[in-house]
């Protein structure tokens, strides 16, 4: 019994902790990583579009005759070379044409004017041919490859770039994010979130431990009370069963309990008594006291505590008896205990004396 009570308290607690851990490390943190990567991809696309608008504005000036197309291209190269963003203003844009040939690259001026068709990353991918093919097919899109880390030529790392073609000049402009940089930010956020989650988990665990301890204490008290009640009931039942008088008890309208003396006196079995009303075995309408006050179940009040009446046996015969009635509280409800003293012998002796 104690084991079942313990499991009812401890198992929900452990399940709560497990669900919290699963929600944080299996659902929330992976969702955070996906959302951060999606946000970075969207940022890269918007930045490339903004830089592309520089080329478009300069082309409009060339068409309007404000400058020649050659001058527009030179101005575009100058602006793109000095266009930076991000931490330390180290992230950049580059431009290559459809040949492919590098037009401008802030950190790789050695590539400017060079053919890029056979340029491969450390994984063997022909990066710029893939970019050209992507722009020819879709006009713009994402491409993933390995490239040097910003201005550190000796450090190659995975990069995700968004490229967009500028058809009037046959140029492709692009910028990208270093995947490892994003992963580091995600790891920092995940680490911070993990620490916060562990703190919350520790608080929840302490609270749940307190609840478990209180629950176990309450369960022990309840078990002790139940055992004490059971022992009390056993003592009371033994006392009632060994009594020399007939004792009948009712709790509500139907369902009587009688001790062995009463069952013998009335001729009923215990099962039969459980199906009877009090009026079936007591002649309450006659005698010196009249009927029972009907509100005793709610109030516990019983104006008539003792009077002479009769008990009715199973065969219908009435036996003179003195009925002593008293309300008994059983839990949240009231019960009525009736002690019936057979006075038929006393009456016979009284009659003989009178004669």
Coordinates of C-alpha atoms in Angstrom, one line a residue:
X1 CA 0.0 0.0 0.0
X2 CA 2.8 2.4 0.9
X3 CA 4.6 1.5 -2.3
X4 CA 1.6 2.4 -4.4
X5 CA 1.1 5.6 -2.6
X6 CA 4.8 6.4 -3.1
X7 CA 4.6 5.7 -6.8
X8 CA 1.5 7.9 -7.1
X9 CA 3.4 10.8 -5.7
X10 CA 6.9 10.2 -7.1
X11 CA 6.1 9.1 -10.7
X12 CA 4.2 12.3 -11.6
X13 CA 7.0 14.3 -10.2
X14 CA 9.7 12.5 -12.2
X15 CA 7.5 12.7 -15.3
X16 CA 7.2 16.5 -14.9
X17 CA 11.0 16.8 -14.7
X18 CA 11.5 14.5 -17.7
X19 CA 9.0 16.4 -19.8
X20 CA 10.7 19.7 -18.9
X21 CA 14.1 18.4 -20.0
X22 CA 12.7 17.0 -23.2
X23 CA 10.8 20.2 -24.0
X24 CA 14.0 22.3 -23.5
X25 CA 16.7 20.1 -25.2
X26 CA 14.7 18.2 -27.7
X27 CA 12.1 20.8 -28.8
X28 CA 13.0 24.3 -27.8
X29 CA 16.8 24.5 -28.5
X30 CA 16.5 22.8 -31.9
X31 CA 13.7 25.1 -32.8
X32 CA 15.8 28.0 -31.7
X33 CA 18.7 26.8 -34.0
X34 CA 16.3 26.5 -36.9
X35 CA 14.8 29.9 -36.4
X36 CA 18.2 31.6 -36.0
X37 CA 19.5 30.0 -39.2
X38 CA 16.3 31.0 -41.0
X39 CA 16.7 34.6 -39.8
X40 CA 20.3 34.7 -41.0
X41 CA 19.3 33.4 -44.4
X42 CA 16.6 36.1 -44.7
X43 CA 19.1 38.8 -43.5
X44 CA 21.6 37.7 -46.2
X45 CA 19.0 37.8 -48.9
X46 CA 17.8 41.3 -47.8
X47 CA 21.4 42.6 -47.6
X48 CA 22.2 41.3 -51.1
X49 CA 19.1 42.9 -52.5
X50 CA 20.1 46.2 -50.9
X51 CA 23.5 46.1 -52.5
X52 CA 21.9 45.0 -55.8
X53 CA 19.9 48.2 -55.7
X54 CA 23.1 50.2 -55.7
X55 CA 23.9 48.7 -59.1
X56 CA 20.4 49.4 -60.3
X57 CA 20.5 53.0 -59.3
X58 CA 23.9 53.6 -61.0
X59 CA 22.5 51.9 -64.1
X60 CA 19.5 54.3 -64.1
X61 CA 22.0 57.2 -63.9
X62 CA 23.9 55.8 -66.9
X63 CA 20.7 55.4 -68.9
X64 CA 19.7 59.0 -67.9
X65 CA 23.0 60.2 -69.2
X66 CA 24.3 61.5 -65.9
X67 CA 27.3 59.3 -66.3
X68 CA 28.6 56.7 -68.7
X69 CA 28.1 53.0 -68.1
X70 CA 31.8 52.6 -67.5
X71 CA 31.8 55.4 -64.9
X72 CA 28.7 53.7 -63.3
X73 CA 30.6 50.4 -63.1
X74 CA 33.7 52.1 -61.6
X75 CA 31.5 53.8 -59.0
X76 CA 29.8 50.5 -58.2
X77 CA 33.1 48.8 -57.7
X78 CA 34.2 51.6 -55.4
X79 CA 31.1 51.5 -53.3
X80 CA 31.0 47.6 -53.1
X81 CA 34.6 47.5 -52.0
X82 CA 33.9 49.8 -49.0
X83 CA 30.5 48.3 -48.2
X84 CA 30.8 46.4 -44.9
X85 CA 28.5 45.3 -42.1
X86 CA 28.4 43.0 -39.1
X87 CA 30.6 42.7 -36.0
X88 CA 33.7 44.8 -36.5
X89 CA 32.4 45.7 -39.9
X90 CA 34.2 42.7 -41.4
X91 CA 31.4 41.1 -43.4
X92 CA 31.5 42.1 -47.1
X93 CA 30.0 41.8 -50.6
X94 CA 31.7 40.7 -53.8
X95 CA 31.0 40.8 -57.5
X96 CA 31.9 38.4 -60.3
X97 CA 30.6 38.3 -63.8
X98 CA 29.1 35.4 -65.8
X99 CA 32.5 34.4 -67.3
X100 CA 33.1 33.9 -64.4
X101 CA 35.7 36.5 -63.6
X102 CA 36.2 38.3 -60.3
X103 CA 35.1 42.0 -60.5
X104 CA 35.7 43.1 -56.9
X105 CA 36.5 41.3 -53.7
X106 CA 37.5 43.4 -50.6
X107 CA 39.6 40.6 -49.1
X108 CA 40.9 38.8 -52.2
X109 CA 42.2 41.6 -54.5
X110 CA 44.5 39.0 -56.0
X111 CA 41.5 37.4 -57.6
X112 CA 40.2 40.5 -59.3
X113 CA 40.3 40.2 -63.1
X114 CA 41.1 36.5 -62.8
X115 CA 39.2 33.6 -64.4
X116 CA 37.3 31.6 -61.7
X117 CA 36.0 28.7 -63.6
X118 CA 38.5 26.2 -62.1
X119 CA 38.7 27.8 -58.7
X120 CA 37.7 25.1 -56.2
X121 CA 37.1 25.1 -52.4
X122 CA 38.8 22.6 -50.1
X123 CA 36.1 20.1 -50.8
X124 CA 36.7 20.3 -54.5
X125 CA 33.5 22.3 -55.4
X126 CA 33.8 24.7 -58.3
X127 CA 32.2 27.5 -56.4
X128 CA 31.9 30.2 -59.0
X129 CA 30.7 27.9 -61.8
X130 CA 28.0 26.7 -59.4
X131 CA 27.1 30.4 -58.7
X132 CA 26.9 31.2 -62.4
X133 CA 24.7 28.1 -63.1
X134 CA 22.4 29.0 -60.2
X135 CA 21.9 32.6 -61.5
X136 CA 21.4 31.4 -65.1
X137 CA 18.6 29.0 -63.9
X138 CA 16.9 31.0 -61.2
X139 CA 18.3 34.6 -61.2
X140 CA 19.2 34.4 -57.5
X141 CA 19.6 31.8 -54.7
X142 CA 21.6 30.3 -51.9
X143 CA 24.9 28.4 -52.4
X144 CA 26.9 26.7 -49.8
X145 CA 30.7 26.1 -50.0
X146 CA 34.0 26.6 -48.0
X147 CA 35.8 29.9 -48.1
X148 CA 38.4 31.8 -46.1
X149 CA 37.2 33.4 -42.8
X150 CA 36.8 37.1 -43.7
X151 CA 40.3 38.5 -44.1
X152 CA 42.1 35.4 -42.7
X153 CA 43.4 33.7 -45.8
X154 CA 44.7 30.6 -44.0
X155 CA 41.4 29.8 -42.3
X156 CA 38.7 28.0 -44.4
X157 CA 35.2 27.5 -43.1
X158 CA 31.8 26.6 -44.4
X159 CA 29.8 29.6 -45.8
X160 CA 26.3 30.1 -47.0
X161 CA 25.9 32.9 -49.5
X162 CA 23.0 34.5 -51.3
X163 CA 23.8 35.6 -54.9
X164 CA 21.7 37.7 -57.3
X165 CA 22.4 38.4 -60.9
X166 CA 22.4 42.0 -62.4
X167 CA 21.5 41.3 -66.0
X168 CA 22.3 44.7 -67.6
X169 CA 26.0 44.4 -66.7
X170 CA 26.2 40.6 -66.6
X171 CA 27.3 40.8 -63.0
X172 CA 26.5 38.7 -60.0
X173 CA 26.6 40.3 -56.5
X174 CA 26.6 38.3 -53.3
X175 CA 27.3 38.1 -49.6
X176 CA 27.2 35.3 -47.1
X177 CA 27.3 34.1 -43.5
X178 CA 29.8 31.9 -42.0
X179 CA 28.0 28.8 -40.8
X180 CA 30.5 28.3 -38.0
X181 CA 29.8 31.8 -36.8
X182 CA 26.1 31.1 -36.6
X183 CA 26.8 27.9 -34.8
X184 CA 28.9 29.6 -32.2
X185 CA 26.2 32.1 -31.5
X186 CA 23.7 29.3 -31.3
X187 CA 26.0 27.4 -28.9
X188 CA 26.4 30.5 -26.7
X189 CA 22.6 31.0 -26.6
X190 CA 22.1 27.3 -26.0
X191 CA 24.6 27.4 -23.2
X192 CA 23.0 30.4 -21.6
X193 CA 19.5 28.8 -22.1
X194 CA 20.8 25.6 -20.6
X195 CA 22.1 27.4 -17.5
X196 CA 18.8 29.2 -17.1
X197 CA 16.9 26.0 -17.7
X198 CA 19.0 24.1 -15.2
X199 CA 18.3 26.8 -12.6
X200 CA 14.6 26.6 -13.3
X201 CA 14.8 22.8 -13.2
X202 CA 16.6 23.0 -9.9
X203 CA 13.9 25.2 -8.5
X204 CA 11.1 23.0 -9.9
X205 CA 12.9 19.9 -8.5
X206 CA 13.2 21.5 -5.1
X207 CA 9.5 22.4 -5.1
X208 CA 8.5 19.0 -6.3
X209 CA 10.8 17.4 -3.7
X210 CA 9.0 19.5 -1.1
X211 CA 5.6 18.3 -2.5
X212 CA 6.8 14.7 -2.5
X213 CA 8.0 14.9 1.1
X214 CA 4.8 16.6 2.2
X215 CA 2.8 14.0 0.3
X216 CA 4.6 11.1 1.8
X217 CA 4.2 12.7 5.3
X218 CA 0.5 13.1 4.7
X219 CA 0.3 9.6 3.3
X220 CA 1.9 8.2 6.4
X221 CA -0.4 10.2 8.6
X222 CA -3.4 9.0 6.6
X223 CA -2.2 5.4 6.8
X224 CA -1.7 5.8 10.5
X225 CA -5.2 7.3 10.9
X226 CA -6.7 4.5 8.7
X227 CA -5.0 1.9 10.8
X228 CA -6.2 3.5 14.0
X229 CA -9.7 3.8 12.7
X230 CA -9.6 0.1 11.7
X231 CA -8.5 -0.9 15.1
X232 CA -11.1 1.3 16.7
X233 CA -13.8 -0.2 14.5
X234 CA -12.6 -3.7 15.4
X235 CA -12.7 -2.9 19.1
X236 CA -16.1 -1.2 18.7
X237 CA -17.4 -4.2 16.7
X238 CA -16.1 -6.6 19.3
X239 CA -17.7 -4.6 22.0
X240 CA -21.0 -4.5 20.2
X241 CA -21.0 -8.2 19.3
X242 CA -20.2 -9.2 22.9
X243 CA -23.0 -7.0 24.3
X244 CA -25.8 -8.8 26.1
X245 CA -28.4 -6.5 24.6
X246 CA -29.8 -6.3 21.1
X247 CA -28.1 -3.4 19.2
X248 CA -29.4 -2.1 15.8
X249 CA -27.7 0.7 13.9
X250 CA -28.8 2.6 10.8
X251 CA -27.2 5.3 8.6
X252 CA -29.8 6.8 6.3
X253 CA -33.1 5.3 5.3
X254 CA -32.2 1.8 4.4
X255 CA -29.5 -0.6 5.6
X256 CA -29.4 -1.9 9.1
X257 CA -26.6 -3.4 11.1
X258 CA -27.4 -5.6 14.0
X259 CA -25.2 -7.5 16.5
X260 CA -25.4 -11.2 17.0
X261 CA -27.9 -10.9 19.9
X262 CA -30.3 -8.8 17.8
X263 CA -30.1 -11.1 14.8
X264 CA -30.9 -14.1 17.1
X265 CA -33.8 -12.2 18.7
X266 CA -35.3 -11.0 15.4
X267 CA -34.6 -14.1 13.3
X268 CA -32.8 -12.3 10.4
X269 CA -29.5 -12.9 8.8
X270 CA -27.0 -10.0 8.5
X271 CA -27.6 -9.8 4.7
X272 CA -31.4 -9.6 5.3
X273 CA -31.0 -6.8 7.9
X274 CA -28.9 -4.8 5.4
X275 CA -32.0 -4.5 3.2
X276 CA -34.5 -3.3 5.8
X277 CA -35.8 0.0 7.1
X278 CA -35.7 0.8 10.8
X279 CA -39.5 0.8 10.8
X280 CA -39.4 -2.9 9.7
X281 CA -37.9 -4.1 13.0
X282 CA -39.1 -1.5 15.5
X283 CA -42.7 -0.7 16.3
X284 CA -42.0 3.1 16.4
X285 CA -45.6 4.2 16.0
X286 CA -46.7 2.9 19.4
X287 CA -45.4 3.0 22.9
X288 CA -44.8 5.7 25.4
X289 CA -42.6 7.9 23.2
X290 CA -44.2 8.1 19.8
X291 CA -42.2 8.4 16.6
X292 CA -38.6 9.4 15.9
X293 CA -37.8 13.0 15.1
X294 CA -37.1 13.0 11.4
X295 CA -34.3 15.5 11.4
X296 CA -31.9 13.6 13.5
X297 CA -29.6 12.7 10.5
X298 CA -28.8 16.4 9.9
X299 CA -29.0 17.9 13.4
X300 CA -28.0 15.0 15.6
X301 CA -30.9 15.9 17.8
X302 CA -33.1 13.1 19.3
X303 CA -35.7 14.4 21.7
X304 CA -36.8 11.0 22.8
X305 CA -33.8 9.0 24.1
X306 CA -35.6 6.1 25.8
X307 CA -39.1 4.7 25.6
X308 CA -41.0 1.5 25.8
X309 CA -42.2 0.1 22.5
X310 CA -41.7 -3.3 20.7
X311 CA -39.4 -5.0 18.3
X312 CA -40.9 -6.9 15.3
X313 CA -39.5 -10.3 14.6
X314 CA -39.2 -11.8 11.1
X315 CA -42.4 -13.8 11.6
X316 CA -44.3 -10.6 12.5
X317 CA -44.7 -11.1 16.2
X318 CA -44.0 -8.2 18.5
X319 CA -41.8 -8.4 21.5
X320 CA -42.1 -5.8 24.2
X321 CA -38.8 -3.8 24.5
X322 CA -37.4 -0.7 26.0
X323 CA -35.6 1.3 23.2
X324 CA -32.7 3.4 24.0
X325 CA -31.7 5.6 21.0
X326 CA -28.7 7.8 20.5
X327 CA -27.2 9.6 17.5
X328 CA -23.6 8.5 16.6
X329 CA -21.4 10.5 14.2
X330 CA -19.8 8.3 11.5
X331 CA -17.4 10.4 9.5
X332 CA -19.3 13.3 7.9
X333 CA -22.8 11.8 8.5
X334 CA -24.9 10.8 11.5
X335 CA -26.0 7.3 12.4
X336 CA -28.6 6.1 14.9
X337 CA -27.9 3.4 17.4
X338 CA -30.8 1.6 19.0
X339 CA -30.4 -0.6 22.1
X340 CA -33.5 -2.8 22.4
X341 CA -34.0 -4.4 25.9
X342 CA -36.5 -7.3 25.8
X343 CA -38.9 -6.7 28.7
X344 CA -41.4 -9.5 27.9
X345 CA -40.2 -11.5 31.0
X346 CA -40.4 -8.5 33.2
X347 CA -43.9 -7.8 32.1
X348 CA -44.9 -11.4 32.7
X349 CA -43.6 -11.2 36.3
X350 CA -45.3 -7.8 36.8
X351 CA -48.6 -9.3 35.6
X352 CA -48.2 -12.3 38.0
X353 CA -47.4 -9.9 40.8
X354 CA -50.5 -7.8 40.0
X355 CA -52.6 -10.9 40.0

